[in-house]
Amino acid sequence: MENLEQFTRKKDFLICVDSDGCAMDTMDIKHFRCFGPCLVEEWNLKDWETPILARWNEMNLYTMTRGINRFKGLVKMLREVHETYTEIEEIEILEDWVEKSDELSNAALQRAIGKSGSTILKKALSWSESVNAKINELSFEDKKPFEGVKEGLAFAHEYADVAIVSSANLQAVLEEWERYGLLDHVDIVLAQDTGSKAFCIQELAKKGYEKVKILMTGDALGDYEAAKKNDVFYFPICVRHEKDSWEEFKETAVGRLLDGTYGGAYQEKKIEEFKANLEKK
Ligand SMILES: [Mg+2]
């Protein structure tokens, strides 16, 4: 697989595709089995486990905050727990870190712990590491593509260059896509180590595609914002309707991109549907 520097445009059209929760059905299982349960465990919240897990999933999967950074989600959840169920000690310290840190990652958290030695920062790191360990235990059977992804990408690839634009770990993306034969329909893989999704789209566009010939496909608000920032089209894979979305991608969206009728009414309708789907409770 080529890297960004070596990559050259082969076709006139470019279709970018997010991985987690868009092509790969990995978000539900990560939140159901890893993020939520590890939070209950780390802060000893067994007494309120059912409503806390339900709220965690709603926040991270089914509403506008879908795909939120894990530490932003954590602090939001802990603030609610603090106000509704039980005291979360030093909650303000974690809120302060999330608000001010220029990077929200385990490495940045480790550095902050080195400076302050605060208990809640240590707990947040311990939670984040247990989540990673649990995610690593998931099998390939737990991380399958949504129905229709392979057909959709194979079709798109006949007419367009296809790029994975993901904020996940590069190696994990390559393994998951390779496993299900999806890499055959992909020209370039851009992940976490390349930069933000907006940056990746911007750099790909520089390879010589017209803006009206670029489509970003994603499942979360951040994907839409990355498309908007670059002034390219957006196609949503709607949570709980992924199969239908991929069918429409193949039957309608790709064709509209190719014949120049994607912009205007169709694009507006897709964005409205996307937002309405994440506003519903
Ligand atoms: Mg996603």
Coordinates of C-alpha atoms and ligand atoms in Angstrom, one line a residue:
M1 CA 0.0 0.0 0.0
E2 CA 1.3 3.4 -0.9
N3 CA 1.8 6.2 1.6
L4 CA 0.5 9.7 1.2
E5 CA 3.8 11.0 -0.3
Q6 CA 4.0 8.3 -3.0
F7 CA 0.3 8.3 -3.8
T8 CA -0.8 9.5 -7.1
R9 CA -4.3 10.1 -8.5
K10 CA -5.5 7.4 -10.8
K11 CA -9.0 8.4 -11.5
D12 CA -10.9 11.7 -11.5
F13 CA -13.0 10.9 -8.5
L14 CA -12.0 10.2 -4.9
I15 CA -14.1 8.4 -2.3
C16 CA -12.9 8.6 1.3
V17 CA -14.2 6.1 3.8
D18 CA -14.0 6.1 7.6
S19 CA -13.4 2.7 9.2
D20 CA -14.8 2.3 12.8
G21 CA -18.6 2.4 12.9
C22 CA -18.8 3.2 9.1
A23 CA -17.3 0.3 7.2
M24 CA -16.5 -1.9 10.2
D25 CA -19.1 -2.8 12.8
T26 CA -16.8 -2.3 15.7
M27 CA -18.2 0.6 17.7
D28 CA -21.1 -1.1 19.5
I29 CA -19.0 -4.0 20.7
K30 CA -16.1 -1.7 21.9
H31 CA -18.5 0.4 24.0
F32 CA -20.7 -2.5 25.2
R33 CA -17.9 -4.8 26.2
C34 CA -14.9 -2.5 26.9
F35 CA -15.4 1.2 27.5
G36 CA -18.6 1.1 29.7
P37 CA -17.8 -2.0 31.8
C38 CA -14.2 -0.7 32.5
L39 CA -15.6 2.6 33.7
V40 CA -18.0 0.9 36.1
E41 CA -15.2 -1.3 37.3
E42 CA -12.6 1.5 37.7
W43 CA -14.9 3.8 39.7
N44 CA -16.7 1.0 41.5
L45 CA -20.2 2.0 40.2
K46 CA -21.8 -1.5 40.3
D47 CA -24.9 -0.1 42.2
W48 CA -25.9 2.1 39.2
E49 CA -24.4 -0.1 36.5
T50 CA -27.6 -0.4 34.3
P51 CA -28.4 3.3 33.9
I52 CA -24.7 4.3 33.7
L53 CA -24.0 1.8 30.9
A54 CA -27.2 2.9 29.1
R55 CA -26.2 6.5 29.3
W56 CA -22.6 5.8 28.2
N57 CA -23.9 4.0 25.1
E58 CA -26.4 6.7 24.3
M59 CA -23.7 9.3 24.5
N60 CA -21.0 7.5 22.6
L61 CA -23.1 5.7 20.0
Y62 CA -26.6 7.0 19.4
T63 CA -26.5 10.8 19.7
M64 CA -24.6 13.8 18.3
T65 CA -21.6 13.0 20.5
R66 CA -21.1 9.7 18.7
G67 CA -17.4 9.1 18.2
I68 CA -16.4 11.7 20.9
N69 CA -12.8 11.4 22.2
R70 CA -12.7 8.8 25.0
F71 CA -11.5 11.2 27.6
K72 CA -14.1 13.8 26.7
G73 CA -16.7 11.1 27.0
L74 CA -15.3 9.9 30.3
V75 CA -15.3 13.3 32.0
K76 CA -18.9 14.1 30.8
M77 CA -20.1 10.7 32.1
L78 CA -18.3 11.1 35.5
R79 CA -19.7 14.6 35.9
E80 CA -23.2 13.1 35.5
V81 CA -22.4 10.3 37.9
H82 CA -21.1 12.9 40.4
E83 CA -24.3 14.9 40.2
T84 CA -26.8 12.0 40.0
Y85 CA -25.4 9.0 41.9
T86 CA -22.2 9.4 43.9
E87 CA -19.3 11.7 44.6
I88 CA -16.5 11.4 42.1
E89 CA -13.4 12.6 43.9
E90 CA -11.2 15.2 42.1
I91 CA -13.6 15.4 39.1
E92 CA -12.5 19.0 38.6
I93 CA -8.9 18.0 38.1
L94 CA -9.9 15.6 35.3
E95 CA -12.2 18.3 33.8
D96 CA -9.4 20.7 33.9
W97 CA -7.0 18.3 32.1
V98 CA -9.5 17.5 29.4
E99 CA -10.2 21.1 28.8
K100 CA -6.6 22.4 28.7
S101 CA -4.4 19.5 27.4
D102 CA -3.3 20.1 23.9
E103 CA -3.5 16.3 23.3
L104 CA -6.0 13.8 24.7
S105 CA -4.1 10.5 24.8
N106 CA -2.6 8.0 27.2
A107 CA 0.8 9.5 26.7
A108 CA -0.4 13.0 27.5
L109 CA -2.2 11.8 30.5
Q110 CA 1.0 10.0 31.7
R111 CA 2.9 13.3 31.4
A112 CA 0.2 15.1 33.4
I113 CA 0.4 12.4 36.1
G114 CA 4.1 12.9 36.3
K115 CA 3.6 16.6 37.2
S116 CA 0.6 16.4 39.5
G117 CA 0.3 12.9 40.9
S118 CA -3.5 13.3 41.2
T119 CA -5.5 10.1 41.9
I120 CA -8.3 10.8 39.3
L121 CA -5.7 11.2 36.5
K122 CA -4.2 7.9 37.5
K123 CA -7.6 6.3 37.5
A124 CA -8.4 7.7 34.1
L125 CA -5.2 6.3 32.7
S126 CA -5.8 2.9 34.3
W127 CA -9.3 2.9 32.8
S128 CA -8.0 3.8 29.3
E129 CA -5.4 1.1 29.5
S130 CA -7.9 -1.6 30.6
V131 CA -10.1 -0.5 27.7
N132 CA -7.2 -1.0 25.3
A133 CA -6.4 -4.4 26.8
K134 CA -10.1 -5.5 26.5
I135 CA -10.3 -4.2 22.9
N136 CA -7.1 -6.3 22.1
E137 CA -8.9 -9.3 23.4
L138 CA -11.7 -8.9 20.9
S139 CA -11.5 -11.5 18.1
F140 CA -11.8 -10.8 14.3
E141 CA -15.2 -12.4 14.6
D142 CA -16.3 -9.5 16.8
K143 CA -15.0 -6.9 14.3
K144 CA -16.8 -7.5 11.0
P145 CA -17.7 -5.1 8.2
F146 CA -21.3 -4.1 7.9
E147 CA -23.4 -5.8 5.3
G148 CA -23.0 -4.3 1.8
V149 CA -19.6 -2.6 2.5
K150 CA -17.6 -4.9 0.2
E151 CA -20.1 -4.6 -2.7
G152 CA -20.3 -0.8 -2.2
L153 CA -16.6 -0.3 -2.2
A154 CA -16.0 -2.7 -5.1
F155 CA -18.5 -0.8 -7.2
A156 CA -17.1 2.6 -6.2
H157 CA -13.6 1.5 -6.9
E158 CA -14.4 0.9 -10.6
Y159 CA -14.9 4.6 -11.0
A160 CA -13.1 6.3 -8.2
D161 CA -9.9 6.1 -6.1
V162 CA -10.8 4.9 -2.7
A163 CA -9.0 6.1 0.5
I164 CA -9.6 5.0 4.1
V165 CA -9.6 8.1 6.3
S166 CA -9.6 6.9 9.9
S167 CA -8.6 8.2 13.3
A168 CA -7.9 4.6 14.5
N169 CA -4.5 2.9 14.8
L170 CA -3.1 2.1 11.3
Q171 CA -2.1 -1.5 12.0
A172 CA -5.5 -2.3 13.4
V173 CA -7.3 -0.8 10.4
L174 CA -5.0 -2.7 7.9
E175 CA -5.6 -6.0 9.7
E176 CA -9.3 -5.7 10.0
W177 CA -9.8 -4.6 6.3
E178 CA -7.3 -7.2 5.0
R179 CA -9.1 -10.0 7.0
Y180 CA -12.3 -9.4 5.1
G181 CA -10.8 -8.8 1.7
L182 CA -11.7 -5.1 1.7
L183 CA -8.2 -3.8 1.0
D184 CA -8.6 -5.0 -2.6
H185 CA -10.9 -2.1 -3.2
V186 CA -8.7 0.5 -1.5
D187 CA -5.9 2.7 -2.9
I188 CA -4.5 4.3 0.2
V189 CA -5.0 4.0 4.0
L190 CA -4.6 7.1 6.1
A191 CA -5.0 6.6 9.9
Q192 CA -4.2 8.2 13.2
D193 CA -0.5 8.7 12.5
T194 CA -1.1 10.8 9.4
G195 CA -3.2 13.5 11.2
S196 CA -6.8 14.6 11.6
K197 CA -9.4 13.5 9.1
A198 CA -9.7 17.0 7.8
F199 CA -6.0 17.1 7.3
C200 CA -6.0 13.8 5.4
I201 CA -8.8 14.9 3.1
Q202 CA -7.0 18.2 2.4
E203 CA -3.7 16.4 1.5
L204 CA -5.5 13.9 -0.7
A205 CA -7.3 16.7 -2.5
K206 CA -3.9 18.2 -3.4
K207 CA -3.3 15.1 -5.6
G208 CA -5.4 16.8 -8.2
Y209 CA -9.1 16.0 -7.6
E210 CA -11.7 18.7 -8.1
K211 CA -13.6 19.4 -4.9
V212 CA -16.9 18.4 -6.5
K213 CA -15.4 15.0 -7.3
I214 CA -14.5 14.1 -3.7
L215 CA -16.9 12.3 -1.3
M216 CA -16.3 11.6 2.4
T217 CA -18.3 8.7 3.9
G218 CA -18.6 8.5 7.6
D219 CA -20.8 7.7 10.6
A220 CA -20.1 10.5 13.1
L221 CA -20.3 14.3 13.3
G222 CA -16.5 14.6 13.1
D223 CA -16.6 12.9 9.6
Y224 CA -19.2 15.4 8.4
E225 CA -17.2 18.3 9.8
A226 CA -14.0 17.1 8.1
A227 CA -15.8 17.0 4.8
K228 CA -17.4 20.4 5.4
K229 CA -14.0 22.0 6.3
N230 CA -12.6 20.8 3.0
D231 CA -15.7 21.8 1.0
V232 CA -16.3 18.2 -0.3
F233 CA -19.4 16.1 -0.3
Y234 CA -20.5 13.9 2.6
F235 CA -22.3 10.6 2.6
P236 CA -23.6 9.4 6.0
I237 CA -23.7 5.8 7.1
C238 CA -26.5 6.1 9.7
V239 CA -26.2 4.2 12.9
R240 CA -28.7 1.4 13.2
H241 CA -29.3 1.7 9.5
E242 CA -25.9 0.8 8.2
K243 CA -27.0 -1.9 5.7
D244 CA -29.6 0.5 4.1
S245 CA -27.0 3.3 4.0
W246 CA -24.4 1.1 2.2
E247 CA -27.1 0.0 -0.3
E248 CA -27.9 3.6 -1.0
F249 CA -24.2 4.4 -1.3
K250 CA -23.9 1.8 -4.1
E251 CA -27.3 2.3 -5.8
T252 CA -27.5 6.1 -5.7
A253 CA -24.6 8.1 -4.1
V254 CA -21.7 6.9 -6.2
G255 CA -23.8 7.5 -9.4
R256 CA -24.7 11.0 -8.3
L257 CA -21.1 11.8 -7.6
L258 CA -20.1 10.6 -11.1
D259 CA -22.8 12.4 -13.0
G260 CA -22.5 15.7 -11.0
T261 CA -25.9 15.6 -9.3
Y262 CA -24.7 15.0 -5.7
G263 CA -24.6 18.6 -4.6
G264 CA -27.7 20.6 -3.8
A265 CA -30.9 18.9 -2.8
Y266 CA -29.5 15.3 -2.5
Q267 CA -26.6 16.4 -0.3
E268 CA -28.9 18.5 1.9
K269 CA -31.3 15.6 2.3
K270 CA -28.5 13.3 3.3
I271 CA -27.2 15.7 5.9
E272 CA -30.7 16.2 7.4
E273 CA -31.3 12.5 7.6
F274 CA -27.9 12.1 9.3
K275 CA -28.5 14.7 11.9
A276 CA -32.1 13.6 12.6
N277 CA -30.9 10.0 13.1
L278 CA -28.4 11.2 15.8
E279 CA -31.0 13.5 17.4
K280 CA -33.5 10.8 18.0
K281 CA -33.6 9.2 21.4
Ligands
MG1 MG -16.4 6.2 12.6

